[in-house]
Amino acid sequence: MSTLQHRYQAIRHRIRQACEQANRNEDEVRLLAVSKTKPADMVQTCYAQGQRSFGENYLQDGIEKVESLQNLQGIEWHFIGPLQSNKTRAVATHFHWLETLDRIKIARRLDEQRPPELPPLNVLIQVNISGEEQKAGVALDQVSDFADEIQRLERLNLRGLMCIPEAVDLQSPAGVTTLKQQFDQMKQLFDQLRLTCPQVDTLSMGMSADLELAIAAGSTEVRIGTDIFGARSPRQEQRDTS
Ligand SMILES: *Cc1c(COP(=O)(O)O)cnc(C)c1O
């Protein structure tokens, strides 16, 4: 097995163990393999191991992979990066999911631009769970109103919530406590939303360092990049200019 195959199997193993620890069924938690900046052949290797859901942050880089891997049956692409309103069409036409929806203007544009031959675009509301000012995402107390607005858009299918919590030091008990509180708040919000939106089934939280905590708190999707595909170089991380 290659390094990539080993890493992929190691993450699957961690998810399985985290589910066992939390008394949850492994198939309740989707692994989103975050392939941003990585070449299409690495996506293909993961696909051959059974992986189907892939996450991309940068539009041009993502679209090239979506197009070159069109022949892979059942592959599912999630856009998880910041989205400017003049770039919505590319997401509406190429992706199955958008996980970072936080503005009604973007939602309306996606609704208009989603091609009629495709099923509605699955969307997650990004929640600014840490309340940090510079952070993307809808404030906690705005989520319910925003969800109501999205539900009126026929070409969008509201599937749930996503968050990127505060960067804490997981070596310190205080850091762990902060993170757990934020995950628990997300789970509460998710449960509330499900009362009024029965199609909601996805809570996207947890990354490489904290997937166990996220799964214990009720996450249904963890987003893992580096621990599967290896580190990204700073140059690769530079933002799209297209
Ligand atoms: C890059 C990214 C990830 C994966 O991060 P890694 O540290 O590479 O595992 C998860 N979620 C989002 C929103 C990201 O941008």
Short mmCIF file of C-alpha atoms and ligand atoms in Angstrom, two decimals:
data_model
loop_
_atom_site.label_atom_id
_atom_site.label_comp_id
_atom_site.label_asym_id
_atom_site.label_seq_id
_atom_site.Cartn_x
_atom_site.Cartn_y
_atom_site.Cartn_z
CA MET A 1 0.00 0.00 0.00
CA SER A 2 1.10 3.56 -0.69
CA THR A 3 1.44 6.21 2.01
CA LEU A 4 -1.82 7.73 0.85
CA GLN A 5 -3.64 4.41 1.16
CA HIS A 6 -2.17 3.89 4.64
CA ARG A 7 -3.17 7.35 5.78
CA TYR A 8 -6.65 6.91 4.40
CA GLN A 9 -7.13 3.59 6.20
CA ALA A 10 -5.72 5.10 9.41
CA ILE A 11 -8.34 7.87 9.35
CA ARG A 12 -11.12 5.37 8.67
CA HIS A 13 -9.87 3.42 11.67
CA ARG A 14 -9.88 6.53 13.90
CA ILE A 15 -13.45 7.34 12.85
CA ARG A 16 -14.54 3.78 13.54
CA GLN A 17 -12.96 3.86 17.00
CA ALA A 18 -14.41 7.27 17.80
CA CYS A 19 -17.86 5.99 16.86
CA GLU A 20 -17.44 2.90 19.05
CA GLN A 21 -16.34 5.08 21.98
CA ALA A 22 -19.37 7.30 21.50
CA ASN A 23 -21.75 4.37 21.06
CA ARG A 24 -22.59 5.48 17.57
CA ASN A 25 -22.91 3.61 14.33
CA GLU A 26 -19.99 4.19 11.97
CA ASP A 27 -22.29 4.92 9.05
CA GLU A 28 -23.72 7.94 10.90
CA VAL A 29 -20.48 9.81 10.22
CA ARG A 30 -19.42 10.79 6.73
CA LEU A 31 -15.75 11.30 5.99
CA LEU A 32 -15.20 14.31 3.76
CA ALA A 33 -11.74 13.95 2.21
CA VAL A 34 -10.46 17.51 1.74
CA SER A 35 -8.41 17.32 -1.45
CA LYS A 36 -7.79 21.05 -1.88
CA THR A 37 -4.55 21.82 -3.75
CA LYS A 38 -3.93 18.08 -4.29
CA PRO A 39 -3.86 16.48 -7.74
CA ALA A 40 -6.70 14.50 -9.30
CA ASP A 41 -4.74 11.23 -9.21
CA MET A 42 -4.71 11.37 -5.40
CA VAL A 43 -8.49 11.76 -5.43
CA GLN A 44 -8.67 8.76 -7.71
CA THR A 45 -6.55 6.67 -5.33
CA CYS A 46 -8.92 7.47 -2.46
CA TYR A 47 -11.91 6.75 -4.65
CA ALA A 48 -10.47 3.30 -5.40
CA GLN A 49 -10.35 2.71 -1.62
CA GLY A 50 -14.07 3.40 -1.45
CA GLN A 51 -14.08 7.14 -0.69
CA ARG A 52 -16.88 9.11 -2.38
CA SER A 53 -17.10 12.59 -0.79
CA PHE A 54 -14.41 15.17 -1.49
CA GLY A 55 -14.01 18.75 -0.29
CA GLU A 56 -12.50 21.65 -2.21
CA ASN A 57 -11.72 25.23 -1.08
CA TYR A 58 -10.42 26.91 -4.18
CA LEU A 59 -12.76 27.24 -7.13
CA GLN A 60 -10.45 26.93 -10.10
CA ASP A 61 -8.50 24.06 -8.57
CA GLY A 62 -11.74 22.33 -7.59
CA ILE A 63 -13.47 22.71 -10.94
CA GLU A 64 -10.53 21.21 -12.80
CA LYS A 65 -10.78 18.09 -10.65
CA VAL A 66 -14.57 17.90 -10.88
CA GLU A 67 -14.31 18.01 -14.66
CA SER A 68 -11.40 15.61 -15.06
CA LEU A 69 -12.98 13.01 -12.74
CA GLN A 70 -16.53 13.14 -14.13
CA ASN A 71 -16.39 9.47 -15.06
CA LEU A 72 -16.14 8.32 -11.41
CA GLN A 73 -19.60 7.01 -10.55
CA GLY A 74 -21.16 8.38 -7.39
CA ILE A 75 -18.39 10.84 -6.57
CA GLU A 76 -19.68 13.80 -4.58
CA TRP A 77 -18.03 17.23 -4.45
CA HIS A 78 -18.44 19.65 -1.53
CA PHE A 79 -17.33 23.27 -1.80
CA ILE A 80 -16.04 24.28 1.63
CA GLY A 81 -14.21 27.53 0.93
CA PRO A 82 -15.25 31.17 1.17
CA LEU A 83 -17.49 32.11 -1.75
CA GLN A 84 -17.75 35.56 -3.33
CA SER A 85 -21.06 36.48 -4.89
CA ASN A 86 -19.55 36.85 -8.38
CA LYS A 87 -18.34 33.21 -8.26
CA THR A 88 -21.60 31.52 -7.34
CA ARG A 89 -22.35 30.18 -10.82
CA ALA A 90 -19.28 27.94 -10.80
CA VAL A 91 -20.44 26.32 -7.55
CA ALA A 92 -24.05 26.02 -8.75
CA THR A 93 -22.97 24.17 -11.89
CA HIS A 94 -20.11 21.97 -10.63
CA PHE A 95 -20.74 20.99 -7.03
CA HIS A 96 -23.20 18.78 -5.15
CA TRP A 97 -22.85 20.64 -1.85
CA LEU A 98 -21.92 24.09 -0.54
CA GLU A 99 -20.95 24.01 3.15
CA THR A 100 -20.18 27.67 3.74
CA LEU A 101 -23.47 29.44 3.09
CA ASP A 102 -23.77 32.52 5.31
CA ARG A 103 -25.42 35.26 3.22
CA ILE A 104 -28.88 35.46 1.69
CA LYS A 105 -27.52 37.21 -1.39
CA ILE A 106 -25.34 34.20 -2.15
CA ALA A 107 -28.23 31.83 -1.48
CA ARG A 108 -30.50 33.69 -3.95
CA ARG A 109 -27.88 33.67 -6.66
CA LEU A 110 -27.22 29.94 -6.24
CA ASP A 111 -30.95 29.30 -6.35
CA GLU A 112 -31.22 31.16 -9.67
CA GLN A 113 -28.11 29.64 -11.16
CA ARG A 114 -28.55 25.98 -10.26
CA PRO A 115 -29.04 24.24 -13.63
CA PRO A 116 -32.57 22.81 -14.03
CA GLU A 117 -31.30 19.37 -15.05
CA LEU A 118 -29.46 18.96 -11.72
CA PRO A 119 -31.09 18.16 -8.37
CA PRO A 120 -31.25 21.07 -5.88
CA LEU A 121 -27.88 22.11 -4.47
CA ASN A 122 -27.33 20.74 -0.96
CA VAL A 123 -26.31 23.52 1.41
CA LEU A 124 -25.07 23.84 4.97
CA ILE A 125 -25.28 27.06 6.94
CA GLN A 126 -21.88 28.04 8.25
CA VAL A 127 -22.23 29.09 11.89
CA ASN A 128 -19.77 31.46 13.55
CA ILE A 129 -19.75 29.36 16.70
CA SER A 130 -16.79 31.07 18.34
CA GLY A 131 -18.28 34.53 17.79
CA GLU A 132 -14.90 35.83 16.64
CA GLU A 133 -15.49 39.08 14.80
CA GLN A 134 -13.37 38.46 11.71
CA LYS A 135 -14.81 34.98 11.18
CA ALA A 136 -17.21 33.93 8.45
CA GLY A 137 -20.54 32.44 9.40
CA VAL A 138 -23.99 33.32 10.68
CA ALA A 139 -24.32 34.36 14.34
CA LEU A 140 -25.95 31.76 16.60
CA ASP A 141 -29.10 33.78 17.16
CA GLN A 142 -29.58 34.38 13.41
CA VAL A 143 -29.47 30.76 12.29
CA SER A 144 -33.16 30.04 12.62
CA ASP A 145 -34.26 33.10 10.56
CA PHE A 146 -31.63 32.41 7.93
CA ALA A 147 -32.77 28.78 7.68
CA ASP A 148 -36.37 29.98 7.10
CA GLU A 149 -35.22 32.14 4.20
CA ILE A 150 -33.22 29.35 2.60
CA GLN A 151 -36.11 26.94 2.91
CA ARG A 152 -38.12 29.16 0.55
CA LEU A 153 -35.57 28.71 -2.23
CA GLU A 154 -36.61 25.76 -4.34
CA ARG A 155 -33.29 25.02 -5.97
CA LEU A 156 -31.48 24.75 -2.64
CA ASN A 157 -31.84 21.85 -0.24
CA LEU A 158 -30.96 22.85 3.32
CA ARG A 159 -29.19 19.84 4.83
CA GLY A 160 -27.74 21.27 8.03
CA LEU A 161 -24.95 23.18 9.71
CA MET A 162 -21.20 23.53 9.52
CA CYS A 163 -18.64 25.25 11.75
CA ILE A 164 -14.96 25.95 12.04
CA PRO A 165 -14.42 26.42 15.78
CA GLU A 166 -11.88 28.64 17.47
CA ALA A 167 -8.27 27.46 17.20
CA VAL A 168 -7.58 26.22 20.74
CA ASP A 169 -4.65 24.44 22.35
CA LEU A 170 -5.85 20.85 22.65
CA GLN A 171 -2.95 20.09 25.00
CA SER A 172 -4.56 22.28 27.65
CA PRO A 173 -7.71 21.23 29.54
CA ALA A 174 -9.14 24.73 29.07
CA GLY A 175 -8.73 24.44 25.31
CA VAL A 176 -10.51 21.09 25.27
CA THR A 177 -13.34 22.50 27.40
CA THR A 178 -13.82 25.48 25.06
CA LEU A 179 -13.95 23.23 22.02
CA LYS A 180 -16.39 20.80 23.64
CA GLN A 181 -18.69 23.69 24.57
CA GLN A 182 -18.70 24.93 20.98
CA PHE A 183 -19.40 21.46 19.59
CA ASP A 184 -22.20 20.97 22.12
CA GLN A 185 -23.77 24.29 21.16
CA MET A 186 -23.68 23.25 17.52
CA LYS A 187 -25.39 19.98 18.35
CA GLN A 188 -28.15 21.82 20.22
CA LEU A 189 -28.66 24.18 17.33
CA PHE A 190 -28.75 21.23 14.93
CA ASP A 191 -31.36 19.40 17.02
CA GLN A 192 -33.49 22.55 17.16
CA LEU A 193 -33.28 23.02 13.41
CA ARG A 194 -34.37 19.45 12.80
CA LEU A 195 -37.62 20.12 14.63
CA THR A 196 -38.71 22.53 11.90
CA CYS A 197 -36.72 21.16 8.93
CA PRO A 198 -37.13 17.40 8.73
CA GLN A 199 -34.75 17.04 5.78
CA VAL A 200 -31.85 18.37 7.86
CA ASP A 201 -29.42 15.51 8.55
CA THR A 202 -25.89 16.91 8.43
CA LEU A 203 -23.72 18.46 11.13
CA SER A 204 -20.30 19.12 9.64
CA MET A 205 -17.73 19.60 12.40
CA GLY A 206 -14.43 18.04 13.35
CA MET A 207 -11.09 18.01 11.57
CA SER A 208 -7.86 16.02 11.93
CA ALA A 209 -6.97 17.11 15.47
CA ASP A 210 -10.43 17.01 17.00
CA LEU A 211 -12.51 14.44 15.15
CA GLU A 212 -12.95 12.29 18.29
CA LEU A 213 -14.38 15.22 20.27
CA ALA A 214 -16.64 16.17 17.37
CA ILE A 215 -17.99 12.65 16.93
CA ALA A 216 -18.61 12.36 20.68
CA ALA A 217 -20.61 15.60 20.46
CA GLY A 218 -22.77 14.34 17.57
CA SER A 219 -21.01 15.34 14.37
CA THR A 220 -22.26 13.58 11.23
CA GLU A 221 -19.40 14.70 8.98
CA VAL A 222 -15.71 15.22 9.66
CA ARG A 223 -13.52 17.11 7.20
CA ILE A 224 -10.01 15.74 6.90
CA GLY A 225 -7.28 17.06 4.59
CA THR A 226 -3.69 16.89 5.80
CA ASP A 227 -4.00 13.57 7.63
CA ILE A 228 -5.07 11.89 4.40
CA PHE A 229 -3.29 13.78 1.63
CA GLY A 230 -0.27 15.18 3.50
CA ALA A 231 0.76 18.77 4.17
CA ARG A 232 0.05 21.52 1.66
CA SER A 233 2.79 23.94 0.65
CA PRO A 234 2.12 27.64 1.33
CA ARG A 235 2.29 28.30 -2.40
CA GLN A 236 -0.46 25.79 -3.06
CA GLU A 237 -2.57 27.51 -0.44
CA GLN A 238 -2.51 30.86 -2.19
CA ARG A 239 -6.00 31.93 -3.07
CA ASP A 240 -7.49 31.61 -6.52
CA THR A 241 -7.16 34.71 -8.58
CA SER A 242 -9.41 33.43 -11.33
C1 LIG B 1 -8.67 22.74 4.77
C2 LIG B 1 -9.95 22.54 5.49
C3 LIG B 1 -10.17 21.37 6.21
C4 LIG B 1 -9.13 20.28 6.36
O1 LIG B 1 -8.05 20.77 7.09
P1 LIG B 1 -6.77 19.89 7.36
O2 LIG B 1 -6.07 20.65 8.43
O3 LIG B 1 -5.97 19.85 6.11
O4 LIG B 1 -7.18 18.53 7.78
C5 LIG B 1 -11.40 21.22 6.83
N1 LIG B 1 -12.36 22.16 6.74
C6 LIG B 1 -12.17 23.30 6.05
C7 LIG B 1 -13.28 24.31 5.99
C8 LIG B 1 -10.96 23.52 5.41
O5 LIG B 1 -10.79 24.67 4.73
#
